[in-house]
Amino acid sequence: MLEVSGLRVSYGGINAVKGIDLAVRAGEMVTLIGANGAGKTTTLKALTGLIRPAAGSVRYNGAEMTGVALHRRIGMGIALVPEGRGIFPRLTVEENLGMGAYCRNDRDGIRGDCERVYALFPRLAERRSQTGGTLSGGEQQMLAIGRAMMSRPRLLLLDEPSMGLAPLMVQKIFETIRAIAADGVTILLVEQNAKLALEICQRGYVMESGEIILHDNAPNLLANPQVRRAYLGEPS
């Protein structure tokens, strides 16, 4: 579904992403792990069209995405849940979800999808008239995921969904991500909790200083001594 080759992204004179290759097959859950500043968020922004790559190719379902506008990528089935959630704090929960469907005009379908989000996150249903800025961090993360689901994505990109959340809320968020994947949505997950990410994904890429340094199936990466030392907190 997603094929990235030679992707390079520069900020001024700094090469943030240095010619990486990665691929995600339809129906897969794949994770991209690495330390802060490794280039993971920059990679996701390049995949969604938020920033323009300096070089390389991004193909989605066989179509070259270079030059395709962000709103068109959303219409083609790509959605991003950004780092920091990025909800609209002065809009209600219901209005935030409506913003996720701004590329659509099928009112009945939008209404049905909104109810499906509420079924996925009952806490949002209880707070549908509450403004986003008054929600807890975990509730805002639920809202950010729900908003992305309103565009009916086929490829969902998640950037640090567990950041700043209590362990019980992290568990709930990851249970929901599993449920979304079980419904057939392909997922590329950037996550600071490498152990948790590798436990729920089939494959993983390890990124360091803008480069992919390891790629393997998730169980092998979990057992890899280099990964265990650098990202799972085990002593050298």
PDB file of C-alpha atoms in Angstrom:
ATOM      1  CA  MET A   1       0.000   0.000   0.000  1.00  0.00           C
ATOM      2  CA  LEU A   2       2.816   2.418   0.919  1.00  0.00           C
ATOM      3  CA  GLU A   3       6.249   2.338  -0.687  1.00  0.00           C
ATOM      4  CA  VAL A   4       8.887   4.912   0.242  1.00  0.00           C
ATOM      5  CA  SER A   5      12.246   4.984  -1.517  1.00  0.00           C
ATOM      6  CA  GLY A   6      15.165   7.377  -1.109  1.00  0.00           C
ATOM      7  CA  LEU A   7      13.092   9.831   0.952  1.00  0.00           C
ATOM      8  CA  ARG A   8      15.134  12.843   1.977  1.00  0.00           C
ATOM      9  CA  VAL A   9      13.875  15.873   3.908  1.00  0.00           C
ATOM     10  CA  SER A  10      15.956  18.950   4.702  1.00  0.00           C
ATOM     11  CA  TYR A  11      15.386  21.937   6.979  1.00  0.00           C
ATOM     12  CA  GLY A  12      17.687  24.688   5.765  1.00  0.00           C
ATOM     13  CA  GLY A  13      21.084  23.041   5.678  1.00  0.00           C
ATOM     14  CA  ILE A  14      20.130  20.173   7.995  1.00  0.00           C
ATOM     15  CA  ASN A  15      19.278  16.765   6.548  1.00  0.00           C
ATOM     16  CA  ALA A  16      16.540  15.520   8.880  1.00  0.00           C
ATOM     17  CA  VAL A  17      15.734  12.407   6.819  1.00  0.00           C
ATOM     18  CA  LYS A  18      18.579  10.925   4.805  1.00  0.00           C
ATOM     19  CA  GLY A  19      17.291   8.825   1.939  1.00  0.00           C
ATOM     20  CA  ILE A  20      15.214   6.215   3.761  1.00  0.00           C
ATOM     21  CA  ASP A  21      13.314   3.260   2.290  1.00  0.00           C
ATOM     22  CA  LEU A  22      10.286   1.634   3.916  1.00  0.00           C
ATOM     23  CA  ALA A  23       7.151  -0.207   2.896  1.00  0.00           C
ATOM     24  CA  VAL A  24       3.779  -1.072   4.443  1.00  0.00           C
ATOM     25  CA  ARG A  25       1.572  -3.765   2.947  1.00  0.00           C
ATOM     26  CA  ALA A  26      -2.218  -3.519   2.994  1.00  0.00           C
ATOM     27  CA  GLY A  27      -3.623  -4.746   6.307  1.00  0.00           C
ATOM     28  CA  GLU A  28      -0.299  -4.540   8.155  1.00  0.00           C
ATOM     29  CA  MET A  29       0.594  -2.810  11.387  1.00  0.00           C
ATOM     30  CA  VAL A  30       4.144  -1.463  11.086  1.00  0.00           C
ATOM     31  CA  THR A  31       6.019   0.644  13.619  1.00  0.00           C
ATOM     32  CA  LEU A  32       8.795   3.189  13.210  1.00  0.00           C
ATOM     33  CA  ILE A  33      10.790   3.557  16.435  1.00  0.00           C
ATOM     34  CA  GLY A  34      13.786   5.647  17.422  1.00  0.00           C
ATOM     35  CA  ALA A  35      15.036   8.282  19.825  1.00  0.00           C
ATOM     36  CA  ASN A  36      13.730  11.860  19.911  1.00  0.00           C
ATOM     37  CA  GLY A  37      15.098  13.798  16.952  1.00  0.00           C
ATOM     38  CA  ALA A  38      15.657  10.676  14.840  1.00  0.00           C
ATOM     39  CA  GLY A  39      13.386  12.002  12.061  1.00  0.00           C
ATOM     40  CA  LYS A  40      10.247   9.952  12.685  1.00  0.00           C
ATOM     41  CA  THR A  41       7.750  12.825  12.849  1.00  0.00           C
ATOM     42  CA  THR A  42       9.401  14.496   9.856  1.00  0.00           C
ATOM     43  CA  THR A  43       8.927  11.271   7.916  1.00  0.00           C
ATOM     44  CA  LEU A  44       5.200  11.160   8.708  1.00  0.00           C
ATOM     45  CA  LYS A  45       4.789  14.802   7.723  1.00  0.00           C
ATOM     46  CA  ALA A  46       6.454  14.088   4.383  1.00  0.00           C
ATOM     47  CA  LEU A  47       4.162  11.101   3.805  1.00  0.00           C
ATOM     48  CA  THR A  48       1.053  13.228   4.364  1.00  0.00           C
ATOM     49  CA  GLY A  49       2.250  16.217   2.334  1.00  0.00           C
ATOM     50  CA  LEU A  50       2.637  18.579   5.294  1.00  0.00           C
ATOM     51  CA  ILE A  51       6.240  19.118   4.193  1.00  0.00           C
ATOM     52  CA  ARG A  52       7.790  18.626   0.779  1.00  0.00           C
ATOM     53  CA  PRO A  53      10.661  16.132   0.491  1.00  0.00           C
ATOM     54  CA  ALA A  54      13.958  17.249  -1.000  1.00  0.00           C
ATOM     55  CA  ALA A  55      14.229  13.949  -2.886  1.00  0.00           C
ATOM     56  CA  GLY A  56      12.808  10.465  -3.141  1.00  0.00           C
ATOM     57  CA  SER A  57       9.534   8.769  -3.977  1.00  0.00           C
ATOM     58  CA  VAL A  58       6.363   8.097  -1.985  1.00  0.00           C
ATOM     59  CA  ARG A  59       3.927   5.720  -3.664  1.00  0.00           C
ATOM     60  CA  TYR A  60       0.473   4.944  -2.286  1.00  0.00           C
ATOM     61  CA  ASN A  61      -1.466   2.096  -3.886  1.00  0.00           C
ATOM     62  CA  GLY A  62       0.942   2.362  -6.801  1.00  0.00           C
ATOM     63  CA  ALA A  63       0.397   6.112  -7.375  1.00  0.00           C
ATOM     64  CA  GLU A  64       3.245   8.584  -6.993  1.00  0.00           C
ATOM     65  CA  MET A  65       2.316  11.117  -4.325  1.00  0.00           C
ATOM     66  CA  THR A  66       4.956  13.775  -4.999  1.00  0.00           C
ATOM     67  CA  GLY A  67       3.135  17.036  -5.576  1.00  0.00           C
ATOM     68  CA  VAL A  68      -0.256  15.695  -4.415  1.00  0.00           C
ATOM     69  CA  ALA A  69      -1.869  18.197  -2.023  1.00  0.00           C
ATOM     70  CA  LEU A  70      -2.609  17.280   1.579  1.00  0.00           C
ATOM     71  CA  HIS A  71      -6.399  17.477   1.206  1.00  0.00           C
ATOM     72  CA  ARG A  72      -6.254  15.185  -1.830  1.00  0.00           C
ATOM     73  CA  ARG A  73      -4.242  12.618   0.119  1.00  0.00           C
ATOM     74  CA  ILE A  74      -6.919  12.634   2.803  1.00  0.00           C
ATOM     75  CA  GLY A  75      -9.538  12.061   0.119  1.00  0.00           C
ATOM     76  CA  MET A  76      -7.459   9.128  -1.167  1.00  0.00           C
ATOM     77  CA  GLY A  77      -7.563   7.462   2.248  1.00  0.00           C
ATOM     78  CA  ILE A  78      -4.486   8.686   4.148  1.00  0.00           C
ATOM     79  CA  ALA A  79      -5.015  10.165   7.618  1.00  0.00           C
ATOM     80  CA  LEU A  80      -2.586  11.401  10.276  1.00  0.00           C
ATOM     81  CA  VAL A  81      -3.070  11.535  14.044  1.00  0.00           C
ATOM     82  CA  PRO A  82      -0.374  14.123  14.813  1.00  0.00           C
ATOM     83  CA  GLU A  83       2.029  14.312  17.701  1.00  0.00           C
ATOM     84  CA  GLY A  84       0.445  16.484  20.394  1.00  0.00           C
ATOM     85  CA  ARG A  85      -3.063  15.574  19.157  1.00  0.00           C
ATOM     86  CA  GLY A  86      -3.763  18.896  17.410  1.00  0.00           C
ATOM     87  CA  ILE A  87      -7.444  19.063  18.274  1.00  0.00           C
ATOM     88  CA  PHE A  88      -9.461  22.287  17.998  1.00  0.00           C
ATOM     89  CA  PRO A  89      -9.738  23.360  21.655  1.00  0.00           C
ATOM     90  CA  ARG A  90     -12.627  25.801  21.225  1.00  0.00           C
ATOM     91  CA  LEU A  91     -14.773  23.406  19.201  1.00  0.00           C
ATOM     92  CA  THR A  92     -16.948  20.758  20.809  1.00  0.00           C
ATOM     93  CA  VAL A  93     -16.165  17.061  20.527  1.00  0.00           C
ATOM     94  CA  GLU A  94     -18.903  16.747  17.895  1.00  0.00           C
ATOM     95  CA  GLU A  95     -17.547  19.693  15.921  1.00  0.00           C
ATOM     96  CA  ASN A  96     -14.010  18.283  16.056  1.00  0.00           C
ATOM     97  CA  LEU A  97     -15.274  15.015  14.617  1.00  0.00           C
ATOM     98  CA  GLY A  98     -17.113  16.938  11.922  1.00  0.00           C
ATOM     99  CA  MET A  99     -13.843  18.620  10.934  1.00  0.00           C
ATOM    100  CA  GLY A 100     -12.404  15.165  10.294  1.00  0.00           C
ATOM    101  CA  ALA A 101     -15.045  14.665   7.614  1.00  0.00           C
ATOM    102  CA  TYR A 102     -14.552  18.002   5.851  1.00  0.00           C
ATOM    103  CA  CYS A 103     -13.625  16.285   2.564  1.00  0.00           C
ATOM    104  CA  ARG A 104     -16.938  14.403   2.556  1.00  0.00           C
ATOM    105  CA  ASN A 105     -20.483  15.489   1.751  1.00  0.00           C
ATOM    106  CA  ASP A 106     -22.457  12.307   2.526  1.00  0.00           C
ATOM    107  CA  ARG A 107     -24.414  13.472   5.546  1.00  0.00           C
ATOM    108  CA  ASP A 108     -25.912  10.111   6.451  1.00  0.00           C
ATOM    109  CA  GLY A 109     -22.524   8.415   6.191  1.00  0.00           C
ATOM    110  CA  ILE A 110     -20.887  11.110   8.312  1.00  0.00           C
ATOM    111  CA  ARG A 111     -23.570  10.749  10.962  1.00  0.00           C
ATOM    112  CA  GLY A 112     -23.125   6.978  10.992  1.00  0.00           C
ATOM    113  CA  ASP A 113     -19.338   7.244  11.244  1.00  0.00           C
ATOM    114  CA  CYS A 114     -19.675   9.708  14.117  1.00  0.00           C
ATOM    115  CA  GLU A 115     -21.764   7.157  16.004  1.00  0.00           C
ATOM    116  CA  ARG A 116     -19.145   4.484  15.269  1.00  0.00           C
ATOM    117  CA  VAL A 117     -16.485   6.726  16.826  1.00  0.00           C
ATOM    118  CA  TYR A 118     -18.699   7.107  19.893  1.00  0.00           C
ATOM    119  CA  ALA A 119     -19.053   3.319  20.054  1.00  0.00           C
ATOM    120  CA  LEU A 120     -15.253   3.033  19.860  1.00  0.00           C
ATOM    121  CA  PHE A 121     -14.794   5.738  22.516  1.00  0.00           C
ATOM    122  CA  PRO A 122     -17.893   5.868  24.796  1.00  0.00           C
ATOM    123  CA  ARG A 123     -16.244   8.590  26.859  1.00  0.00           C
ATOM    124  CA  LEU A 124     -16.427  10.922  23.845  1.00  0.00           C
ATOM    125  CA  ALA A 125     -20.132  10.209  23.513  1.00  0.00           C
ATOM    126  CA  GLU A 126     -20.599  11.381  27.101  1.00  0.00           C
ATOM    127  CA  ARG A 127     -18.737  14.601  26.273  1.00  0.00           C
ATOM    128  CA  ARG A 128     -19.992  15.293  22.757  1.00  0.00           C
ATOM    129  CA  SER A 129     -21.083  18.852  23.661  1.00  0.00           C
ATOM    130  CA  GLN A 130     -17.934  19.626  25.672  1.00  0.00           C
ATOM    131  CA  THR A 131     -15.174  21.749  24.118  1.00  0.00           C
ATOM    132  CA  GLY A 132     -11.997  19.907  23.187  1.00  0.00           C
ATOM    133  CA  GLY A 133      -9.745  22.069  25.318  1.00  0.00           C
ATOM    134  CA  THR A 134     -11.516  20.975  28.504  1.00  0.00           C
ATOM    135  CA  LEU A 135     -10.895  17.248  27.907  1.00  0.00           C
ATOM    136  CA  SER A 136      -8.176  15.281  29.659  1.00  0.00           C
ATOM    137  CA  GLY A 137      -5.055  14.324  27.728  1.00  0.00           C
ATOM    138  CA  GLY A 138      -6.341  10.805  27.152  1.00  0.00           C
ATOM    139  CA  GLU A 139      -9.722  12.061  25.986  1.00  0.00           C
ATOM    140  CA  GLN A 140      -8.020  14.465  23.584  1.00  0.00           C
ATOM    141  CA  GLN A 141      -6.036  11.539  22.160  1.00  0.00           C
ATOM    142  CA  MET A 142      -9.272   9.618  21.682  1.00  0.00           C
ATOM    143  CA  LEU A 143     -10.710  12.646  19.919  1.00  0.00           C
ATOM    144  CA  ALA A 144      -7.676  12.987  17.641  1.00  0.00           C
ATOM    145  CA  ILE A 145      -7.979   9.331  16.615  1.00  0.00           C
ATOM    146  CA  GLY A 146     -11.737   9.634  16.203  1.00  0.00           C
ATOM    147  CA  ARG A 147     -11.345  12.747  14.046  1.00  0.00           C
ATOM    148  CA  ALA A 148      -8.900  10.889  11.774  1.00  0.00           C
ATOM    149  CA  MET A 149     -11.319   7.969  11.472  1.00  0.00           C
ATOM    150  CA  MET A 150     -14.035  10.335  10.223  1.00  0.00           C
ATOM    151  CA  SER A 151     -12.215  10.581   6.881  1.00  0.00           C
ATOM    152  CA  ARG A 152     -12.584   6.783   6.459  1.00  0.00           C
ATOM    153  CA  PRO A 153      -8.844   6.178   6.098  1.00  0.00           C
ATOM    154  CA  ARG A 154      -7.345   3.102   4.513  1.00  0.00           C
ATOM    155  CA  LEU A 155      -3.888   4.078   5.802  1.00  0.00           C
ATOM    156  CA  LEU A 156      -3.694   5.566   9.301  1.00  0.00           C
ATOM    157  CA  LEU A 157      -0.469   7.241  10.454  1.00  0.00           C
ATOM    158  CA  LEU A 158      -0.168   7.622  14.231  1.00  0.00           C
ATOM    159  CA  ASP A 159       2.492   9.856  15.780  1.00  0.00           C
ATOM    160  CA  GLU A 160       3.261   9.123  19.456  1.00  0.00           C
ATOM    161  CA  PRO A 161      -0.284   8.222  20.584  1.00  0.00           C
ATOM    162  CA  SER A 162       0.848   7.262  24.112  1.00  0.00           C
ATOM    163  CA  MET A 163       2.804  10.449  24.829  1.00  0.00           C
ATOM    164  CA  GLY A 164       1.983  11.948  28.217  1.00  0.00           C
ATOM    165  CA  LEU A 165      -0.762   9.460  29.071  1.00  0.00           C
ATOM    166  CA  ALA A 166      -1.278   7.393  32.216  1.00  0.00           C
ATOM    167  CA  PRO A 167      -0.677   3.628  31.828  1.00  0.00           C
ATOM    168  CA  LEU A 168      -4.374   2.704  31.938  1.00  0.00           C
ATOM    169  CA  MET A 169      -5.152   5.246  29.232  1.00  0.00           C
ATOM    170  CA  VAL A 170      -2.250   3.979  27.123  1.00  0.00           C
ATOM    171  CA  GLN A 171      -3.712   0.482  27.379  1.00  0.00           C
ATOM    172  CA  LYS A 172      -7.125   1.766  26.227  1.00  0.00           C
ATOM    173  CA  ILE A 173      -5.628   3.678  23.293  1.00  0.00           C
ATOM    174  CA  PHE A 174      -3.642   0.665  22.107  1.00  0.00           C
ATOM    175  CA  GLU A 175      -6.641  -1.649  22.453  1.00  0.00           C
ATOM    176  CA  THR A 176      -8.493   0.759  20.186  1.00  0.00           C
ATOM    177  CA  ILE A 177      -5.639   0.854  17.668  1.00  0.00           C
ATOM    178  CA  ARG A 178      -5.787  -2.950  17.533  1.00  0.00           C
ATOM    179  CA  ALA A 179      -9.554  -2.772  16.955  1.00  0.00           C
ATOM    180  CA  ILE A 180      -9.095  -0.272  14.115  1.00  0.00           C
ATOM    181  CA  ALA A 181      -6.511  -2.551  12.497  1.00  0.00           C
ATOM    182  CA  ALA A 182      -8.854  -5.535  12.892  1.00  0.00           C
ATOM    183  CA  ASP A 183     -11.412  -3.612  10.807  1.00  0.00           C
ATOM    184  CA  GLY A 184      -8.930  -3.607   7.912  1.00  0.00           C
ATOM    185  CA  VAL A 185      -7.212  -0.233   8.322  1.00  0.00           C
ATOM    186  CA  THR A 186      -3.484  -0.321   7.550  1.00  0.00           C
ATOM    187  CA  ILE A 187      -1.382   1.356  10.250  1.00  0.00           C
ATOM    188  CA  LEU A 188       2.047   2.990  10.400  1.00  0.00           C
ATOM    189  CA  LEU A 189       2.793   3.760  14.039  1.00  0.00           C
ATOM    190  CA  VAL A 190       5.479   6.082  15.421  1.00  0.00           C
ATOM    191  CA  GLU A 191       5.741   5.408  19.130  1.00  0.00           C
ATOM    192  CA  GLN A 192       8.096   6.276  21.999  1.00  0.00           C
ATOM    193  CA  ASN A 193       7.135   3.086  23.860  1.00  0.00           C
ATOM    194  CA  ALA A 194       9.132   0.729  21.635  1.00  0.00           C
ATOM    195  CA  LYS A 195       8.192  -2.399  23.568  1.00  0.00           C
ATOM    196  CA  LEU A 196       4.471  -1.745  23.311  1.00  0.00           C
ATOM    197  CA  ALA A 197       4.728  -0.806  19.634  1.00  0.00           C
ATOM    198  CA  LEU A 198       6.668  -3.949  18.742  1.00  0.00           C
ATOM    199  CA  GLU A 199       4.248  -6.112  20.726  1.00  0.00           C
ATOM    200  CA  ILE A 200       1.237  -5.029  18.665  1.00  0.00           C
ATOM    201  CA  CYS A 201       2.859  -4.620  15.220  1.00  0.00           C
ATOM    202  CA  GLN A 202       3.987  -7.247  12.713  1.00  0.00           C
ATOM    203  CA  ARG A 203       7.132  -5.454  11.555  1.00  0.00           C
ATOM    204  CA  GLY A 204       9.297  -2.564  12.631  1.00  0.00           C
ATOM    205  CA  TYR A 205      11.882  -0.074  11.403  1.00  0.00           C
ATOM    206  CA  VAL A 206      14.463   1.504  13.687  1.00  0.00           C
ATOM    207  CA  MET A 207      15.449   5.064  12.809  1.00  0.00           C
ATOM    208  CA  GLU A 208      18.558   6.866  14.011  1.00  0.00           C
ATOM    209  CA  SER A 209      19.836  10.303  12.964  1.00  0.00           C
ATOM    210  CA  GLY A 210      17.592  10.388   9.899  1.00  0.00           C
ATOM    211  CA  GLU A 211      18.445   6.890   8.666  1.00  0.00           C
ATOM    212  CA  ILE A 212      16.863   3.453   8.919  1.00  0.00           C
ATOM    213  CA  ILE A 213      19.432   1.313  10.743  1.00  0.00           C
ATOM    214  CA  LEU A 214      17.370  -1.848  11.309  1.00  0.00           C
ATOM    215  CA  HIS A 215      14.329  -3.488   9.743  1.00  0.00           C
ATOM    216  CA  ASP A 216      12.868  -6.838  10.797  1.00  0.00           C
ATOM    217  CA  ASN A 217       9.726  -8.539  11.996  1.00  0.00           C
ATOM    218  CA  ALA A 218       8.627  -7.347  15.420  1.00  0.00           C
ATOM    219  CA  PRO A 219       9.551 -10.462  17.458  1.00  0.00           C
ATOM    220  CA  ASN A 220      13.102 -10.382  16.088  1.00  0.00           C
ATOM    221  CA  LEU A 221      13.452  -6.694  16.931  1.00  0.00           C
ATOM    222  CA  LEU A 222      12.150  -7.323  20.449  1.00  0.00           C
ATOM    223  CA  ALA A 223      14.869  -9.954  20.883  1.00  0.00           C
ATOM    224  CA  ASN A 224      17.617  -7.875  19.247  1.00  0.00           C
ATOM    225  CA  PRO A 225      20.268  -6.905  21.861  1.00  0.00           C
ATOM    226  CA  GLN A 226      20.909  -3.535  20.177  1.00  0.00           C
ATOM    227  CA  VAL A 227      17.201  -2.652  20.313  1.00  0.00           C
ATOM    228  CA  ARG A 228      16.855  -3.918  23.873  1.00  0.00           C
ATOM    229  CA  ARG A 229      19.749  -1.769  25.073  1.00  0.00           C
ATOM    230  CA  ALA A 230      18.855   1.389  23.166  1.00  0.00           C
ATOM    231  CA  TYR A 231      15.054   1.397  23.300  1.00  0.00           C
ATOM    232  CA  LEU A 232      13.849  -1.055  25.934  1.00  0.00           C
ATOM    233  CA  GLY A 233      15.977   0.260  28.790  1.00  0.00           C
ATOM    234  CA  GLU A 234      18.058  -2.868  29.332  1.00  0.00           C
ATOM    235  CA  PRO A 235      21.644  -2.430  30.642  1.00  0.00           C
ATOM    236  CA  SER A 236      24.521  -2.843  28.192  1.00  0.00           C
TER     237      SER A 236
END
